[in-house]
XYZ file of C-alpha atoms in Angstrom:
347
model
C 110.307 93.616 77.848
C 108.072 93.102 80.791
C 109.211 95.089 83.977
C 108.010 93.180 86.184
C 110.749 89.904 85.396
C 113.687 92.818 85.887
C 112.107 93.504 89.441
C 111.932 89.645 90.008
C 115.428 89.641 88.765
C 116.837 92.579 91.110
C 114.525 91.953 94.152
C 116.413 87.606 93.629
C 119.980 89.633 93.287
C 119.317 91.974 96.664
C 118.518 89.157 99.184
C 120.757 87.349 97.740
C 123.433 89.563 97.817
C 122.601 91.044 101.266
C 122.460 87.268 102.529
C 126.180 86.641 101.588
C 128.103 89.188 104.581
C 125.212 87.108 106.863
C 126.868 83.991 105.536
C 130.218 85.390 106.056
C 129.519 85.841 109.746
C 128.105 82.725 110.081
C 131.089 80.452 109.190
C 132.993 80.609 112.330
C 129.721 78.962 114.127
C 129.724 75.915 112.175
C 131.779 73.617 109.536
C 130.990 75.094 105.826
C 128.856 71.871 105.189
C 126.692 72.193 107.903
C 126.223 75.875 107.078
C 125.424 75.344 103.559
C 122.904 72.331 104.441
C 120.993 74.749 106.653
C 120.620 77.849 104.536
C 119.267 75.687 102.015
C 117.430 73.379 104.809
C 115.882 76.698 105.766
C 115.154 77.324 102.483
C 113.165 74.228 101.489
C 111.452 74.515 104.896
C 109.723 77.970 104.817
C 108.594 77.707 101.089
C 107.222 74.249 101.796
C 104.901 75.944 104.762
C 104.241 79.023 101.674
C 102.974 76.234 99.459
C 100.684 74.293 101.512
C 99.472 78.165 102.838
C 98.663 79.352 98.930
C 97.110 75.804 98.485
C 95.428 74.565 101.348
C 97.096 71.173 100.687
C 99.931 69.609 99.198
C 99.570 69.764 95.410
C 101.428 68.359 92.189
C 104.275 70.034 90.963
C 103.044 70.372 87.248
C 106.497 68.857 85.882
C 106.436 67.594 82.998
C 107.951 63.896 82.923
C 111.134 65.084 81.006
C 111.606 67.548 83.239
C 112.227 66.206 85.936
C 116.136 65.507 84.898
C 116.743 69.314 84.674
C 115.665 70.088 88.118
C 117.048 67.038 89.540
C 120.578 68.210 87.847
C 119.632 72.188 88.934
C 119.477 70.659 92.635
C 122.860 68.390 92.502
C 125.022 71.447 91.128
C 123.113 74.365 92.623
C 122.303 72.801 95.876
C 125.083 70.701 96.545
C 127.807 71.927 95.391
C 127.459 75.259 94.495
C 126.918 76.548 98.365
C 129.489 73.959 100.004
C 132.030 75.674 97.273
C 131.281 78.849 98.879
C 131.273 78.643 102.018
C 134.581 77.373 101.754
C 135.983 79.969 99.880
C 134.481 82.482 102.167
C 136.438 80.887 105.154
C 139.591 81.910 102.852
C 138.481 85.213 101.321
C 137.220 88.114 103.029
C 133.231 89.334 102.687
C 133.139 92.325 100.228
C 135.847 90.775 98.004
C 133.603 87.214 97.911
C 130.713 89.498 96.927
C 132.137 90.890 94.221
C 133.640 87.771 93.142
C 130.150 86.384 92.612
C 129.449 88.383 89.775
C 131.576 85.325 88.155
C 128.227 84.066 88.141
C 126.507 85.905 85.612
C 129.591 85.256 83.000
C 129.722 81.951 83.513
C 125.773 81.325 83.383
C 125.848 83.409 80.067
C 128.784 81.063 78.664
C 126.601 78.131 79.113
C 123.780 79.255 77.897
C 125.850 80.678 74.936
C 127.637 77.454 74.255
C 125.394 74.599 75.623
C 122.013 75.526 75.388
C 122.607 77.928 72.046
C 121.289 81.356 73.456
C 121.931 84.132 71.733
C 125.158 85.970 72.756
C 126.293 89.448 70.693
C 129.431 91.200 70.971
C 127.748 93.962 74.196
C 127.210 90.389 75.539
C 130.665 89.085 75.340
C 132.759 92.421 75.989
C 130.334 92.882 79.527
C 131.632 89.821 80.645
C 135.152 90.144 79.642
C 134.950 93.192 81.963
C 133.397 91.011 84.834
C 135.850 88.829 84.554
C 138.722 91.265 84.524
C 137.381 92.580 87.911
C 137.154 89.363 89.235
C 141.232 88.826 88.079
C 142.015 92.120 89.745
C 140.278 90.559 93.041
C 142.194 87.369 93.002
C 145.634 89.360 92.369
C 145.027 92.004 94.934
C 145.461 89.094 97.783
C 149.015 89.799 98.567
C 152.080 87.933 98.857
C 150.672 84.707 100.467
C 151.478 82.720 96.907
C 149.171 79.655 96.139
C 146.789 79.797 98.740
C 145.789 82.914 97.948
C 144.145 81.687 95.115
C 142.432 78.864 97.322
C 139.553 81.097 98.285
C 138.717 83.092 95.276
C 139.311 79.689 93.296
C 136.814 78.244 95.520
C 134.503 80.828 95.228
C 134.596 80.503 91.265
C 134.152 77.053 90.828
C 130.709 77.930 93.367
C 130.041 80.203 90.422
C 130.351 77.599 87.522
C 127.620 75.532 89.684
C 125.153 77.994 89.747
C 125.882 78.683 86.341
C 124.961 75.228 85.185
C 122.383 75.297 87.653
C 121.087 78.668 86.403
C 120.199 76.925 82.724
C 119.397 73.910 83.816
C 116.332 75.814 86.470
C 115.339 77.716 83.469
C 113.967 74.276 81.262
C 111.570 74.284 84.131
C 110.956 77.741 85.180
C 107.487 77.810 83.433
C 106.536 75.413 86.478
C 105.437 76.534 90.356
C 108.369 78.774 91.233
C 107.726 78.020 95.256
C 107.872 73.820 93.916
C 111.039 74.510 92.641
C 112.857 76.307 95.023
C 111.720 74.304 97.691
C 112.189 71.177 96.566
C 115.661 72.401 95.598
C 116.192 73.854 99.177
C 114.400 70.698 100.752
C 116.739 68.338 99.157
C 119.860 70.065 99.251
C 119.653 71.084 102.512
C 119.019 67.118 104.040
C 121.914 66.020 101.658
C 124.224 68.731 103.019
C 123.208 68.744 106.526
C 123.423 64.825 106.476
C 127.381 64.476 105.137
C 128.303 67.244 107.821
C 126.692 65.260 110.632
C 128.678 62.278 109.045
C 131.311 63.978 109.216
C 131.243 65.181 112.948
C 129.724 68.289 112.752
C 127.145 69.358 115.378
C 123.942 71.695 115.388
C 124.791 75.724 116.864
C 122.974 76.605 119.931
C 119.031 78.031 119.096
C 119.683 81.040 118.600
C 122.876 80.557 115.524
C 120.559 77.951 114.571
C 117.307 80.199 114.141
C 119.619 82.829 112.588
C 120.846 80.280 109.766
C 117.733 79.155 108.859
C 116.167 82.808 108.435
C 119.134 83.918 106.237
C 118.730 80.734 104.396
C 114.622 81.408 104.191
C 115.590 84.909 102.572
C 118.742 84.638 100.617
C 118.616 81.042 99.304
C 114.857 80.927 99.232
C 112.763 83.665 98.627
C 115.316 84.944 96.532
C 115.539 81.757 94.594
C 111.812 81.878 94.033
C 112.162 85.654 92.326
C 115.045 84.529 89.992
C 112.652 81.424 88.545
C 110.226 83.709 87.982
C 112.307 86.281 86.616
C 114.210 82.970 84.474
C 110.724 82.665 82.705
C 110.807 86.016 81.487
C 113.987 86.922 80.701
C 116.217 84.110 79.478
C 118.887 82.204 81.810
C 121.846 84.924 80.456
C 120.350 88.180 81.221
C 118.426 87.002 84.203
C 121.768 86.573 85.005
C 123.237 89.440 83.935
C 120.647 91.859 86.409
C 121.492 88.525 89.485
C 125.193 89.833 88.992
C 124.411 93.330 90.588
C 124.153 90.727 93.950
C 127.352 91.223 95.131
C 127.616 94.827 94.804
C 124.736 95.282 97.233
C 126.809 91.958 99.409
C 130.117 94.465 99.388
C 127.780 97.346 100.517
C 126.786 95.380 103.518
C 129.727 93.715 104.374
C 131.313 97.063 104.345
C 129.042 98.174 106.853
C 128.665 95.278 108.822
C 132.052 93.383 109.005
C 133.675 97.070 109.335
C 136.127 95.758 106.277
C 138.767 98.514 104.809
C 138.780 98.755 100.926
C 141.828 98.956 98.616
C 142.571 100.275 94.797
C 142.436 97.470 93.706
C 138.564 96.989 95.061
C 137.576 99.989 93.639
C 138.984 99.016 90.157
C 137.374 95.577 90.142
C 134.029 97.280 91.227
C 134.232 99.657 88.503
C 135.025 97.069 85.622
C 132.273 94.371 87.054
C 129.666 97.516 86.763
C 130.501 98.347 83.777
C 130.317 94.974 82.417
C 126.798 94.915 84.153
C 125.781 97.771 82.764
C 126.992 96.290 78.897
C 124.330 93.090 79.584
C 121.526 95.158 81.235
C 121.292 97.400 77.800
C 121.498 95.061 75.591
C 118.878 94.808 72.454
C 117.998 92.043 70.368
C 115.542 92.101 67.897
C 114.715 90.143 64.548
C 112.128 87.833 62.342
C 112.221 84.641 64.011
C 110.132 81.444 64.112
C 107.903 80.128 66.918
C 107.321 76.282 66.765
C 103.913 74.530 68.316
C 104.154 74.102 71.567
C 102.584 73.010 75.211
C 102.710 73.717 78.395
C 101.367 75.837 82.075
C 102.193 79.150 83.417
C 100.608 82.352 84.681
C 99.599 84.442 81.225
C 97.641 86.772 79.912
C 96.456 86.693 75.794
C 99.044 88.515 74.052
C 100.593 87.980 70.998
C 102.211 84.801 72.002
C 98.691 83.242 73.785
C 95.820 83.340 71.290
C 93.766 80.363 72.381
C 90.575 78.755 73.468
C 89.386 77.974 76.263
C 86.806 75.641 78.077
C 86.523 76.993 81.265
C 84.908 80.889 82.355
C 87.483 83.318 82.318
C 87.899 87.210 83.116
C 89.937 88.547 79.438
C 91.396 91.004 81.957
C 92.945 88.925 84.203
C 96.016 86.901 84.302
C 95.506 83.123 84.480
C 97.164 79.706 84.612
C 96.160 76.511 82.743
C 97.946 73.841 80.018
C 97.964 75.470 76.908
C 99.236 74.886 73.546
C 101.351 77.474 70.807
C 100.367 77.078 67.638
C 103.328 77.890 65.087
C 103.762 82.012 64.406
C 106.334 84.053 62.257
C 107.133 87.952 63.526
C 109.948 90.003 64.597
C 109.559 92.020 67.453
C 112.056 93.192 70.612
C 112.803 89.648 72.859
C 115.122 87.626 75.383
C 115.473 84.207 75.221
C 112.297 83.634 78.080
C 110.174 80.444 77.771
C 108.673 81.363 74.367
C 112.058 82.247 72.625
C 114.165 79.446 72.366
C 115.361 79.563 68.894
C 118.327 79.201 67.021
C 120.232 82.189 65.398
């Protein structure tokens, strides 16, 4: 496994993570629509100024024509709905016991990939997120007496989780592409939809400063951080890219902790040590057997291992990683993987 996909993957889960307390603080400025349409607006905004910066102009995405349905899906549920669910849970459910909720997100992303999109899932697999989602039960108990809308928040908060999720494997069908394309198209378009139905709706920008503040988080923990987990998606598979993205809340609790001033309870401490456990099932995980690669096409940022023996018509430094359309011929071997970009195959 390549180390530098897990410190894509942890680097995505940190600002993310760290960006959800921010978040938390936030709500009370705004309506939850307008708050998700700028974080994302934000977003979409500072990686679109990154791009034309690397380029020097505005260049094609390098999406494929068939493509285009994933990411256009990944954008709908990850950048519509999946923030507006969360913001309104957080208006319902206090910081450090949101964060910890997210790691929801990593079970569910790993149950999609498991069931829809036929990734391999073993029994460490499936017993980790049993324990994830135990924590998150314990959570959602540990409200108190209020009854029903107790559940409102966490509930909320959940079904922002089963976005991502779907989200999460529908990002990785395209994660060979531009990473900074991606994510800020996703945050471009997401963030005018959003922003748009809360102005229909009444709502009004913050002052500057609220307004500056927004649109950094949203640079940071929506951006930047969605950028790392593409990247870290094309190395690692969509469930354990997931399953690293699920140590994000833990770092959100530590902040909000801090931050917010928040007390803690048994009943945190319990959920905290059953969701790290579970994270710690998915993060050792092994998988290893014969298995068949089919011919194949496509660009992204290699070097010539065993998977990229090919030709080429251009100079080119053997030392040096490179990016250009290239094709897989078929190939037959058994050796340690994850189901990244070049392991798709059935079990």
């Amino acid at each position: 496994m390549n180390n530098i996909y897990v410190i894509h993957a942890l680097l995505a889960a940190a600002l993310f993570g760290a960006s959800t307390p921010f978040a938390k603080l936030l709500v009370g400025e705004m309506s939850p629509w307008l708050l998700a349409g700028l974080l994302y607006f934000g977003s979409g905004l500072g990686l679109a100024v990154a791009r034309l910066i690397r380029d020097r102009c505005w260049t094609p995405s390098g999406l494929a024509e068939g493509e285009w349905r994933w990411l256009l899906g990944a954008i709908f549920f990850g950048g519509v709905l999946g923030p507006l669910a969360l913001m309104f849970g957080l208006t319902r459910t206090n910081g450090s016991t949101a964060s910890l909720l997210l790691n929801l997100e990593a079970v569910l992303t790993a149950v999609v990939a498991w069931v829809v999109f036929r990734e391999n899932a073993d029994r460490r697999i499936v017993l980790g997120m049993l324990a994830i989602v135990a924590g998150g039960v314990v959570l959602s108990w540990s409200g108190g007496e209020g009854g029903v809308n107790e559940w409102i928040g966490p509930l909320a908060i959940a079904a922002g989780c089963l976005c991502w999720a779907i989200d999460n494997n529908l990002t990785q069908r395209v994660s060979a592409s531009d990473a900074l394309f991606i994510a800020g198209t996703k945050g471009a378009v997401a963030g005018t939809v959003n922003v748009g139905l809360a102005f229909a709706l009444g709502a009004s920008l913050p002052d500057r400063t609220v307004l500056l503040g927004t649109l950094v988080v949203g640079l940071f923990g929506y951006g930047i951080s969605l950028v790392l987990f593409v990247l870290a998606l094309r190395g690692l598979g969509t469930a354990r890219t997931g399953a690293y993205f699920s140590t994000a809340p833990f770092i959100g609790a530590a902040v909000s902790l801090v931050l917010l001033g928040e007390s803690t309870s048994i009943a945190f401490w319990i959920a905290a040590v059953l969701m790290g456990w579970g994270v710690w099932l998915h993060l050792t995980e092994y998988h290893e057997h014969e298995h068949t690669h089919e011919p194949m096409e496509h660009s992204h940022r290699h070097t010539h291992d065993e998977h990229h023996q090919h030709e080429h018509n251009f100079a080119w430094n053997s030392d040096e990683p490179h990016e250009h359309w290239h094709r897989h011929e078929g190939l037959v071997h058994k050796h340690p993987h994850f189901p990244d970009i070049h392991h798709r195959h059935s079990h």
